[in-house]
């Protein structure tokens, strides 16, 4: 092979090189100072601290009553799965402070975007307890009218409700509506692409949305340490250009305060916030899960000592905001709710097979009409027998 005679020509020998003088790039500056966006190094707490001196007694008693009712709701729903009245139930026992606070910080005009574990948040927002369980019963669609209650359908796929929350919040702002969306997700959901896309769009658009991550320790059986190497999930906020807040998820007063500040910030045009609530899932992932295969009882018992209901009850009792009569009334109201839930869930639902064709398309397609007619003929034939 003939050797090439081409040689590299020095830059200084190229035509016009003498006039070329490279200029240094301008000094780089971040568009946003990251320091204010970073979360605290420790979860924010109110109960047991000096901050508890400013507690609003009325709000705290309401929080407490909802926590007691929520604990009983979780226990009753779990029992219904054992009785065959529910196909599955993902309990939020131990996470009631996050659930209740998320519901109570919202105005009627705001929207809640729950995950499959957030039935309690929907109930605390005013949804009929039976309607909240309809999807998990496998009966009919989502079980309630999202527009009426301003609660998006309980979302089973991980994190897919987050972009929807951003879209609704952005659209509301464009229309001039004073609306905030609060989207709930678990720590496992933060590993999904939908989480990244939602936070990125929310920050770019400065959408009035609050993201609440309930870090309960496990994505089914996968611990947080195997999902991310970040110092905390709240630290992820700075990468998108929004503030991150880290809060004790079992401290109902702290969760309510942090979420209320985030909602107000979003409402006045300050953009989105990522809140990580550090909590724990006391029960198994669902009634179909065996949690003993991936965690020990000692770990669970340690978190039982940090129970959100007991933490708030102890603080309010010590401060004279809650007495024995108020505690008894809250428990009796919870038992009444559980009894009504049992009775109504024990009644077999009346189902119409023709509902299979409702709410599929705004206008039924030819194929759908054909299938509907075929099923109707089969049902009519059975009635004639």
mmCIF file of C-alpha atoms in Angstrom:
data_model
loop_
_atom_site.group_PDB
_atom_site.id
_atom_site.type_symbol
_atom_site.label_atom_id
_atom_site.label_comp_id
_atom_site.label_asym_id
_atom_site.label_seq_id
_atom_site.Cartn_x
_atom_site.Cartn_y
_atom_site.Cartn_z
ATOM 1 C CA UNK A 1 0.000 0.000 0.000
ATOM 2 C CA UNK A 2 1.333 3.400 -1.002
ATOM 3 C CA UNK A 3 2.077 5.615 1.968
ATOM 4 C CA UNK A 4 0.088 8.866 2.102
ATOM 5 C CA UNK A 5 2.050 12.052 1.489
ATOM 6 C CA UNK A 6 -0.531 14.235 3.322
ATOM 7 C CA UNK A 7 0.774 15.993 6.401
ATOM 8 C CA UNK A 8 -0.988 18.058 8.990
ATOM 9 C CA UNK A 9 -0.590 21.774 8.396
ATOM 10 C CA UNK A 10 0.119 23.895 11.500
ATOM 11 C CA UNK A 11 -2.767 26.177 12.426
ATOM 12 C CA UNK A 12 -0.585 29.265 12.303
ATOM 13 C CA UNK A 13 0.199 28.570 8.632
ATOM 14 C CA UNK A 14 -3.446 28.511 7.539
ATOM 15 C CA UNK A 15 -4.770 31.500 5.586
ATOM 16 C CA UNK A 16 -6.150 34.164 7.899
ATOM 17 C CA UNK A 17 -4.821 32.455 11.000
ATOM 18 C CA UNK A 18 -2.957 35.560 12.084
ATOM 19 C CA UNK A 19 -6.239 37.441 12.437
ATOM 20 C CA UNK A 20 -7.854 34.674 14.425
ATOM 21 C CA UNK A 21 -7.682 35.118 18.134
ATOM 22 C CA UNK A 22 -9.932 32.785 20.160
ATOM 23 C CA UNK A 23 -11.932 34.604 22.835
ATOM 24 C CA UNK A 24 -12.593 32.953 26.167
ATOM 25 C CA UNK A 25 -16.206 31.974 26.868
ATOM 26 C CA UNK A 26 -18.179 34.279 29.148
ATOM 27 C CA UNK A 27 -18.115 33.419 32.830
ATOM 28 C CA UNK A 28 -20.771 30.778 33.563
ATOM 29 C CA UNK A 29 -23.377 31.609 36.138
ATOM 30 C CA UNK A 30 -26.241 29.401 37.270
ATOM 31 C CA UNK A 31 -29.633 30.763 36.253
ATOM 32 C CA UNK A 32 -30.948 30.023 39.727
ATOM 33 C CA UNK A 33 -29.120 30.000 43.023
ATOM 34 C CA UNK A 34 -29.395 26.342 44.096
ATOM 35 C CA UNK A 35 -28.959 27.033 47.814
ATOM 36 C CA UNK A 36 -32.584 28.084 48.551
ATOM 37 C CA UNK A 37 -33.862 25.038 46.674
ATOM 38 C CA UNK A 38 -32.020 22.504 48.830
ATOM 39 C CA UNK A 39 -33.930 20.736 51.611
ATOM 40 C CA UNK A 40 -32.856 20.717 55.238
ATOM 41 C CA UNK A 41 -30.448 18.007 56.270
ATOM 42 C CA UNK A 42 -32.993 16.585 58.725
ATOM 43 C CA UNK A 43 -36.768 16.115 58.321
ATOM 44 C CA UNK A 44 -38.741 19.098 59.576
ATOM 45 C CA UNK A 45 -40.664 18.436 62.794
ATOM 46 C CA UNK A 46 -43.181 20.325 64.887
ATOM 47 C CA UNK A 47 -44.390 17.884 67.552
ATOM 48 C CA UNK A 48 -42.063 17.787 70.523
ATOM 49 C CA UNK A 49 -40.302 21.019 69.477
ATOM 50 C CA UNK A 50 -40.694 24.721 70.245
ATOM 51 C CA UNK A 51 -42.658 25.054 67.006
ATOM 52 C CA UNK A 52 -45.520 23.182 68.680
ATOM 53 C CA UNK A 53 -46.232 26.252 70.825
ATOM 54 C CA UNK A 54 -47.935 27.920 67.858
ATOM 55 C CA UNK A 55 -50.290 25.016 67.080
ATOM 56 C CA UNK A 56 -53.860 25.916 66.194
ATOM 57 C CA UNK A 57 -56.033 23.908 68.584
ATOM 58 C CA UNK A 58 -59.031 23.673 66.251
ATOM 59 C CA UNK A 59 -56.956 22.494 63.311
ATOM 60 C CA UNK A 60 -55.071 19.989 65.446
ATOM 61 C CA UNK A 61 -58.259 18.466 66.844
ATOM 62 C CA UNK A 62 -59.591 18.107 63.313
ATOM 63 C CA UNK A 63 -56.338 16.475 62.226
ATOM 64 C CA UNK A 64 -56.512 14.107 65.172
ATOM 65 C CA UNK A 65 -60.121 13.065 64.487
ATOM 66 C CA UNK A 66 -59.250 12.364 60.846
ATOM 67 C CA UNK A 67 -56.187 10.332 61.854
ATOM 68 C CA UNK A 68 -58.270 8.165 64.184
ATOM 69 C CA UNK A 69 -60.914 7.681 61.521
ATOM 70 C CA UNK A 70 -58.219 6.923 58.947
ATOM 71 C CA UNK A 71 -56.600 4.267 61.123
ATOM 72 C CA UNK A 72 -59.963 2.563 61.590
ATOM 73 C CA UNK A 73 -60.720 2.865 57.871
ATOM 74 C CA UNK A 74 -57.469 1.089 57.005
ATOM 75 C CA UNK A 75 -58.201 -1.705 59.477
ATOM 76 C CA UNK A 76 -61.749 -2.187 58.185
ATOM 77 C CA UNK A 77 -60.732 -2.168 54.524
ATOM 78 C CA UNK A 78 -58.024 -4.739 55.244
ATOM 79 C CA UNK A 79 -60.608 -6.942 56.983
ATOM 80 C CA UNK A 80 -62.884 -6.670 53.939
ATOM 81 C CA UNK A 81 -60.180 -8.259 51.774
ATOM 82 C CA UNK A 82 -60.105 -11.263 54.102
ATOM 83 C CA UNK A 83 -63.875 -11.554 53.801
ATOM 84 C CA UNK A 84 -63.719 -11.515 50.010
ATOM 85 C CA UNK A 85 -65.463 -8.148 49.736
ATOM 86 C CA UNK A 86 -62.386 -6.438 48.303
ATOM 87 C CA UNK A 87 -60.072 -7.895 45.686
ATOM 88 C CA UNK A 88 -57.061 -6.054 47.068
ATOM 89 C CA UNK A 89 -56.296 -3.257 49.501
ATOM 90 C CA UNK A 90 -53.002 -1.332 49.765
ATOM 91 C CA UNK A 91 -53.111 -0.146 53.369
ATOM 92 C CA UNK A 92 -51.753 3.245 54.400
ATOM 93 C CA UNK A 93 -51.514 2.323 58.083
ATOM 94 C CA UNK A 94 -48.623 4.326 59.513
ATOM 95 C CA UNK A 95 -48.937 6.935 56.765
ATOM 96 C CA UNK A 96 -52.190 8.519 57.915
ATOM 97 C CA UNK A 97 -50.554 11.873 58.696
ATOM 98 C CA UNK A 98 -49.509 12.278 55.052
ATOM 99 C CA UNK A 99 -52.912 11.192 53.767
ATOM 100 C CA UNK A 100 -54.972 13.464 55.989
ATOM 101 C CA UNK A 101 -52.709 16.511 55.687
ATOM 102 C CA UNK A 102 -52.739 16.256 51.885
ATOM 103 C CA UNK A 103 -56.538 16.379 51.883
ATOM 104 C CA UNK A 104 -56.960 19.161 54.429
ATOM 105 C CA UNK A 105 -54.555 21.690 52.883
ATOM 106 C CA UNK A 106 -56.583 21.909 49.660
ATOM 107 C CA UNK A 107 -59.437 24.288 48.909
ATOM 108 C CA UNK A 108 -62.622 22.972 47.308
ATOM 109 C CA UNK A 109 -61.520 24.289 43.903
ATOM 110 C CA UNK A 110 -58.160 22.472 44.033
ATOM 111 C CA UNK A 111 -57.437 19.006 42.677
ATOM 112 C CA UNK A 112 -56.023 15.918 44.375
ATOM 113 C CA UNK A 113 -54.151 13.354 42.253
ATOM 114 C CA UNK A 114 -53.852 10.173 44.347
ATOM 115 C CA UNK A 115 -52.022 6.909 43.818
ATOM 116 C CA UNK A 116 -53.611 3.515 44.495
ATOM 117 C CA UNK A 117 -52.563 3.698 48.176
ATOM 118 C CA UNK A 118 -54.225 7.054 48.774
ATOM 119 C CA UNK A 119 -57.856 6.035 49.284
ATOM 120 C CA UNK A 120 -57.679 7.536 52.765
ATOM 121 C CA UNK A 121 -56.675 10.940 51.344
ATOM 122 C CA UNK A 122 -59.707 10.799 49.053
ATOM 123 C CA UNK A 123 -61.998 9.927 51.980
ATOM 124 C CA UNK A 124 -60.519 12.702 54.126
ATOM 125 C CA UNK A 125 -61.265 15.105 51.265
ATOM 126 C CA UNK A 126 -64.931 14.121 51.491
ATOM 127 C CA UNK A 127 -65.326 11.165 49.138
ATOM 128 C CA UNK A 128 -67.820 8.451 50.128
ATOM 129 C CA UNK A 129 -65.748 5.630 51.725
ATOM 130 C CA UNK A 130 -67.534 3.014 49.617
ATOM 131 C CA UNK A 131 -66.918 4.925 46.392
ATOM 132 C CA UNK A 132 -63.249 5.169 47.306
ATOM 133 C CA UNK A 133 -63.070 1.353 47.446
ATOM 134 C CA UNK A 134 -65.072 0.628 44.298
ATOM 135 C CA UNK A 135 -62.029 0.396 42.025
ATOM 136 C CA UNK A 136 -60.310 -1.990 44.456
ATOM 137 C CA UNK A 137 -63.487 -4.053 44.557
ATOM 138 C CA UNK A 138 -63.313 -4.471 40.795
ATOM 139 C CA UNK A 139 -66.882 -3.312 40.249
ATOM 140 C CA UNK A 140 -67.197 -0.359 37.928
ATOM 141 C CA UNK A 141 -64.780 2.182 36.497
ATOM 142 C CA UNK A 142 -63.245 4.492 39.087
ATOM 143 C CA UNK A 143 -66.225 4.503 41.432
ATOM 144 C CA UNK A 144 -66.816 8.262 41.554
ATOM 145 C CA UNK A 145 -67.033 11.361 39.392
ATOM 146 C CA UNK A 146 -63.581 13.018 39.391
ATOM 147 C CA UNK A 147 -64.964 16.384 38.267
ATOM 148 C CA UNK A 148 -67.524 16.507 41.063
ATOM 149 C CA UNK A 149 -65.043 15.760 43.825
ATOM 150 C CA UNK A 150 -61.926 17.301 42.250
ATOM 151 C CA UNK A 151 -60.155 13.984 42.856
ATOM 152 C CA UNK A 152 -58.481 12.299 39.905
ATOM 153 C CA UNK A 153 -59.012 8.531 39.561
ATOM 154 C CA UNK A 154 -56.953 6.399 41.941
ATOM 155 C CA UNK A 155 -53.903 5.616 39.842
ATOM 156 C CA UNK A 156 -52.570 2.059 39.805
ATOM 157 C CA UNK A 157 -49.700 2.491 37.275
ATOM 158 C CA UNK A 158 -46.780 4.097 39.078
ATOM 159 C CA UNK A 159 -46.447 7.883 38.712
ATOM 160 C CA UNK A 160 -48.602 8.251 35.596
ATOM 161 C CA UNK A 161 -50.882 10.653 37.501
ATOM 162 C CA UNK A 162 -48.036 13.161 37.928
ATOM 163 C CA UNK A 163 -47.921 14.492 34.338
ATOM 164 C CA UNK A 164 -51.719 14.685 34.443
ATOM 165 C CA UNK A 165 -51.521 16.866 37.559
ATOM 166 C CA UNK A 166 -49.033 19.161 35.866
ATOM 167 C CA UNK A 167 -51.171 19.424 32.755
ATOM 168 C CA UNK A 168 -54.293 20.292 34.739
ATOM 169 C CA UNK A 169 -52.457 22.852 36.871
ATOM 170 C CA UNK A 170 -50.830 24.470 33.828
ATOM 171 C CA UNK A 171 -54.151 24.602 31.971
ATOM 172 C CA UNK A 172 -55.877 26.150 34.994
ATOM 173 C CA UNK A 173 -53.271 28.885 35.180
ATOM 174 C CA UNK A 174 -53.588 29.618 31.452
ATOM 175 C CA UNK A 175 -57.351 29.970 31.948
ATOM 176 C CA UNK A 176 -56.863 32.262 34.918
ATOM 177 C CA UNK A 177 -58.347 29.788 37.405
ATOM 178 C CA UNK A 178 -57.025 29.965 40.964
ATOM 179 C CA UNK A 179 -56.383 26.215 41.208
ATOM 180 C CA UNK A 180 -53.570 24.139 42.714
ATOM 181 C CA UNK A 181 -52.987 20.437 42.038
ATOM 182 C CA UNK A 182 -51.474 18.202 44.711
ATOM 183 C CA UNK A 183 -50.046 14.947 43.366
ATOM 184 C CA UNK A 184 -49.191 12.036 45.656
ATOM 185 C CA UNK A 185 -46.663 9.321 44.837
ATOM 186 C CA UNK A 186 -44.601 6.715 46.666
ATOM 187 C CA UNK A 187 -40.827 6.411 46.766
ATOM 188 C CA UNK A 188 -41.004 3.678 44.122
ATOM 189 C CA UNK A 189 -42.764 6.081 41.774
ATOM 190 C CA UNK A 190 -39.757 8.407 41.807
ATOM 191 C CA UNK A 191 -37.863 5.776 39.805
ATOM 192 C CA UNK A 192 -40.314 6.120 36.912
ATOM 193 C CA UNK A 193 -39.814 8.309 33.863
ATOM 194 C CA UNK A 194 -43.191 9.951 34.479
ATOM 195 C CA UNK A 195 -41.767 11.424 37.688
ATOM 196 C CA UNK A 196 -38.901 13.087 35.806
ATOM 197 C CA UNK A 197 -41.120 14.358 33.017
ATOM 198 C CA UNK A 198 -43.704 15.775 35.401
ATOM 199 C CA UNK A 199 -41.205 17.639 37.555
ATOM 200 C CA UNK A 200 -39.333 18.962 34.550
ATOM 201 C CA UNK A 201 -42.458 20.314 32.856
ATOM 202 C CA UNK A 202 -43.807 21.691 36.134
ATOM 203 C CA UNK A 203 -40.631 23.667 36.799
ATOM 204 C CA UNK A 204 -40.253 24.942 33.231
ATOM 205 C CA UNK A 205 -43.885 26.060 33.137
ATOM 206 C CA UNK A 206 -43.905 27.158 36.808
ATOM 207 C CA UNK A 207 -47.134 25.208 37.146
ATOM 208 C CA UNK A 208 -49.102 25.520 40.418
ATOM 209 C CA UNK A 209 -48.571 21.928 41.519
ATOM 210 C CA UNK A 210 -47.227 20.287 44.690
ATOM 211 C CA UNK A 211 -45.601 16.865 44.575
ATOM 212 C CA UNK A 212 -45.873 14.825 47.787
ATOM 213 C CA UNK A 213 -43.591 11.796 47.910
ATOM 214 C CA UNK A 214 -44.528 9.411 50.696
ATOM 215 C CA UNK A 215 -41.224 7.690 51.321
ATOM 216 C CA UNK A 216 -42.452 4.636 53.220
ATOM 217 C CA UNK A 217 -39.206 2.717 52.897
ATOM 218 C CA UNK A 218 -40.078 0.153 50.237
ATOM 219 C CA UNK A 219 -41.304 -0.067 46.659
ATOM 220 C CA UNK A 220 -43.046 -3.380 47.352
ATOM 221 C CA UNK A 221 -39.914 -5.267 48.467
ATOM 222 C CA UNK A 222 -37.223 -2.919 47.081
ATOM 223 C CA UNK A 223 -35.699 -0.647 49.752
ATOM 224 C CA UNK A 224 -34.942 2.976 48.946
ATOM 225 C CA UNK A 225 -31.169 2.385 49.008
ATOM 226 C CA UNK A 226 -31.531 0.160 45.935
ATOM 227 C CA UNK A 227 -33.488 2.824 44.058
ATOM 228 C CA UNK A 228 -31.394 5.952 44.436
ATOM 229 C CA UNK A 229 -28.060 7.192 45.762
ATOM 230 C CA UNK A 230 -29.392 10.718 46.332
ATOM 231 C CA UNK A 231 -29.002 12.144 49.859
ATOM 232 C CA UNK A 232 -32.803 12.279 49.980
ATOM 233 C CA UNK A 233 -35.612 12.245 47.465
ATOM 234 C CA UNK A 234 -36.213 15.908 48.285
ATOM 235 C CA UNK A 235 -32.717 16.665 46.937
ATOM 236 C CA UNK A 236 -33.941 15.694 43.470
ATOM 237 C CA UNK A 237 -35.894 18.968 43.363
ATOM 238 C CA UNK A 238 -32.826 21.131 42.780
ATOM 239 C CA UNK A 239 -32.084 19.312 39.519
ATOM 240 C CA UNK A 240 -35.388 20.572 38.150
ATOM 241 C CA UNK A 241 -35.181 24.086 39.554
ATOM 242 C CA UNK A 242 -37.789 23.839 42.288
ATOM 243 C CA UNK A 243 -37.503 23.843 46.081
ATOM 244 C CA UNK A 244 -37.351 20.537 47.932
ATOM 245 C CA UNK A 245 -38.719 20.071 51.441
ATOM 246 C CA UNK A 246 -37.967 17.178 53.775
ATOM 247 C CA UNK A 247 -40.513 16.525 56.531
ATOM 248 C CA UNK A 248 -41.255 13.904 59.174
ATOM 249 C CA UNK A 249 -44.180 12.132 57.531
ATOM 250 C CA UNK A 250 -45.501 10.844 60.881
ATOM 251 C CA UNK A 251 -45.726 14.360 62.334
ATOM 252 C CA UNK A 252 -49.190 15.454 61.203
ATOM 253 C CA UNK A 253 -48.659 19.071 62.247
ATOM 254 C CA UNK A 254 -45.373 19.311 60.345
ATOM 255 C CA UNK A 255 -46.735 17.692 57.186
ATOM 256 C CA UNK A 256 -49.746 20.010 57.201
ATOM 257 C CA UNK A 257 -47.567 23.086 57.692
ATOM 258 C CA UNK A 258 -45.098 22.195 54.939
ATOM 259 C CA UNK A 259 -47.825 21.269 52.454
ATOM 260 C CA UNK A 260 -49.849 24.376 53.290
ATOM 261 C CA UNK A 261 -46.824 26.569 52.577
ATOM 262 C CA UNK A 262 -46.176 24.748 49.287
ATOM 263 C CA UNK A 263 -49.810 25.073 48.199
ATOM 264 C CA UNK A 264 -49.870 28.779 49.034
ATOM 265 C CA UNK A 265 -46.598 29.318 47.185
ATOM 266 C CA UNK A 266 -48.020 27.605 44.112
ATOM 267 C CA UNK A 267 -51.259 29.589 44.330
ATOM 268 C CA UNK A 268 -49.510 32.937 44.337
ATOM 269 C CA UNK A 269 -47.430 32.040 41.269
ATOM 270 C CA UNK A 270 -44.277 30.710 42.929
ATOM 271 C CA UNK A 271 -44.272 27.455 40.988
ATOM 272 C CA UNK A 272 -44.018 23.812 42.076
ATOM 273 C CA UNK A 273 -42.518 22.245 45.200
ATOM 274 C CA UNK A 274 -41.294 18.710 45.853
ATOM 275 C CA UNK A 275 -42.056 17.495 49.378
ATOM 276 C CA UNK A 276 -40.618 14.256 50.706
ATOM 277 C CA UNK A 277 -42.424 12.908 53.761
ATOM 278 C CA UNK A 278 -40.365 10.275 55.561
ATOM 279 C CA UNK A 279 -42.818 7.695 56.882
ATOM 280 C CA UNK A 280 -43.248 3.915 57.031
ATOM 281 C CA UNK A 281 -45.635 1.306 55.687
ATOM 282 C CA UNK A 282 -46.575 -0.717 58.765
ATOM 283 C CA UNK A 283 -48.683 -3.244 56.877
ATOM 284 C CA UNK A 284 -47.617 -5.293 53.867
ATOM 285 C CA UNK A 285 -47.628 -3.733 50.392
ATOM 286 C CA UNK A 286 -51.102 -5.221 49.870
ATOM 287 C CA UNK A 287 -52.986 -8.165 51.312
ATOM 288 C CA UNK A 288 -51.286 -10.280 48.595
ATOM 289 C CA UNK A 289 -47.775 -9.440 49.885
ATOM 290 C CA UNK A 290 -45.657 -11.227 52.513
ATOM 291 C CA UNK A 291 -43.572 -8.422 54.000
ATOM 292 C CA UNK A 292 -41.678 -10.783 56.326
ATOM 293 C CA UNK A 293 -39.660 -11.933 53.309
ATOM 294 C CA UNK A 294 -37.830 -8.619 53.017
ATOM 295 C CA UNK A 295 -37.946 -6.859 56.405
ATOM 296 C CA UNK A 296 -37.700 -7.813 60.055
ATOM 297 C CA UNK A 297 -40.234 -7.348 62.831
ATOM 298 C CA UNK A 298 -37.768 -5.274 64.867
ATOM 299 C CA UNK A 299 -37.753 -2.644 62.128
ATOM 300 C CA UNK A 300 -41.545 -2.521 62.054
ATOM 301 C CA UNK A 301 -41.770 -2.270 65.845
ATOM 302 C CA UNK A 302 -39.310 0.632 65.871
ATOM 303 C CA UNK A 303 -41.643 2.549 63.572
ATOM 304 C CA UNK A 304 -44.698 1.610 65.632
ATOM 305 C CA UNK A 305 -43.103 3.642 68.416
ATOM 306 C CA UNK A 306 -43.249 6.636 66.057
ATOM 307 C CA UNK A 307 -46.950 6.164 65.321
ATOM 308 C CA UNK A 308 -48.582 9.310 63.850
ATOM 309 C CA UNK A 309 -51.826 8.915 65.802
ATOM 310 C CA UNK A 310 -50.081 8.479 69.134
ATOM 311 C CA UNK A 311 -47.602 11.292 68.462
ATOM 312 C CA UNK A 312 -50.373 13.819 67.886
ATOM 313 C CA UNK A 313 -52.564 12.497 70.702
ATOM 314 C CA UNK A 314 -49.715 12.761 73.208
ATOM 315 C CA UNK A 315 -48.759 16.303 72.145
ATOM 316 C CA UNK A 316 -52.313 17.642 72.195
ATOM 317 C CA UNK A 317 -53.104 15.970 75.525
ATOM 318 C CA UNK A 318 -50.013 17.424 77.162
ATOM 319 C CA UNK A 319 -50.894 20.893 75.871
ATOM 320 C CA UNK A 320 -54.500 20.701 77.054
ATOM 321 C CA UNK A 321 -55.889 20.752 73.518
ATOM 322 C CA UNK A 322 -57.374 17.261 73.763
ATOM 323 C CA UNK A 323 -59.131 15.556 76.664
ATOM 324 C CA UNK A 324 -60.476 12.063 77.304
ATOM 325 C CA UNK A 325 -63.967 12.989 76.073
ATOM 326 C CA UNK A 326 -62.621 14.284 72.751
ATOM 327 C CA UNK A 327 -60.534 11.138 72.300
ATOM 328 C CA UNK A 328 -63.586 8.952 72.990
ATOM 329 C CA UNK A 329 -65.741 10.921 70.567
ATOM 330 C CA UNK A 330 -63.153 10.519 67.815
ATOM 331 C CA UNK A 331 -62.984 6.767 68.389
ATOM 332 C CA UNK A 332 -66.766 6.384 68.453
ATOM 333 C CA UNK A 333 -67.112 8.339 65.211
ATOM 334 C CA UNK A 334 -64.495 6.067 63.646
ATOM 335 C CA UNK A 335 -66.383 2.961 64.779
ATOM 336 C CA UNK A 336 -69.623 4.331 63.337
ATOM 337 C CA UNK A 337 -67.908 4.895 60.013
ATOM 338 C CA UNK A 338 -66.459 1.365 60.059
ATOM 339 C CA UNK A 339 -69.850 -0.194 60.843
ATOM 340 C CA UNK A 340 -71.522 1.673 57.975
ATOM 341 C CA UNK A 341 -68.695 0.699 55.641
ATOM 342 C CA UNK A 342 -69.056 -2.980 56.620
ATOM 343 C CA UNK A 343 -72.790 -2.965 56.101
ATOM 344 C CA UNK A 344 -72.672 -1.289 52.726
ATOM 345 C CA UNK A 345 -69.775 -3.374 51.431
ATOM 346 C CA UNK A 346 -71.521 -6.579 52.478
ATOM 347 C CA UNK A 347 -74.342 -5.819 50.050
ATOM 348 C CA UNK A 348 -73.754 -7.362 46.641
ATOM 349 C CA UNK A 349 -73.500 -4.647 43.995
ATOM 350 C CA UNK A 350 -76.051 -4.518 41.200
ATOM 351 C CA UNK A 351 -74.026 -4.592 37.999
ATOM 352 C CA UNK A 352 -75.196 -3.968 34.453
ATOM 353 C CA UNK A 353 -73.074 -5.848 31.871
ATOM 354 C CA UNK A 354 -73.934 -3.168 29.312
ATOM 355 C CA UNK A 355 -71.794 -0.727 31.288
ATOM 356 C CA UNK A 356 -68.849 -2.395 29.572
ATOM 357 C CA UNK A 357 -69.557 -0.156 26.608
ATOM 358 C CA UNK A 358 -70.047 3.077 28.534
ATOM 359 C CA UNK A 359 -67.284 5.679 28.840
ATOM 360 C CA UNK A 360 -65.059 3.989 26.247
ATOM 361 C CA UNK A 361 -65.428 6.571 23.484
ATOM 362 C CA UNK A 362 -67.295 9.857 23.311
ATOM 363 C CA UNK A 363 -69.064 8.380 20.282
ATOM 364 C CA UNK A 364 -69.272 4.609 20.017
ATOM 365 C CA UNK A 365 -67.369 3.098 17.115
ATOM 366 C CA UNK A 366 -68.977 0.694 14.672
ATOM 367 C CA UNK A 367 -67.105 -2.222 16.236
ATOM 368 C CA UNK A 368 -68.199 -1.213 19.725
ATOM 369 C CA UNK A 369 -71.832 -0.946 18.618
ATOM 370 C CA UNK A 370 -71.562 -4.393 17.050
ATOM 371 C CA UNK A 371 -70.172 -5.890 20.245
ATOM 372 C CA UNK A 372 -72.840 -4.131 22.299
ATOM 373 C CA UNK A 373 -75.602 -5.549 20.102
ATOM 374 C CA UNK A 374 -74.121 -9.041 20.342
ATOM 375 C CA UNK A 375 -74.022 -8.935 24.142
ATOM 376 C CA UNK A 376 -77.541 -7.518 24.299
ATOM 377 C CA UNK A 377 -78.821 -10.404 22.133
ATOM 378 C CA UNK A 378 -77.106 -12.958 24.393
ATOM 379 C CA UNK A 379 -78.594 -11.387 27.537
ATOM 380 C CA UNK A 380 -82.068 -11.280 25.965
ATOM 381 C CA UNK A 381 -81.762 -14.926 24.977
ATOM 382 C CA UNK A 382 -80.898 -15.873 28.568
ATOM 383 C CA UNK A 383 -83.904 -13.952 29.875
ATOM 384 C CA UNK A 384 -86.211 -15.924 27.577
ATOM 385 C CA UNK A 385 -85.050 -19.285 28.899
#
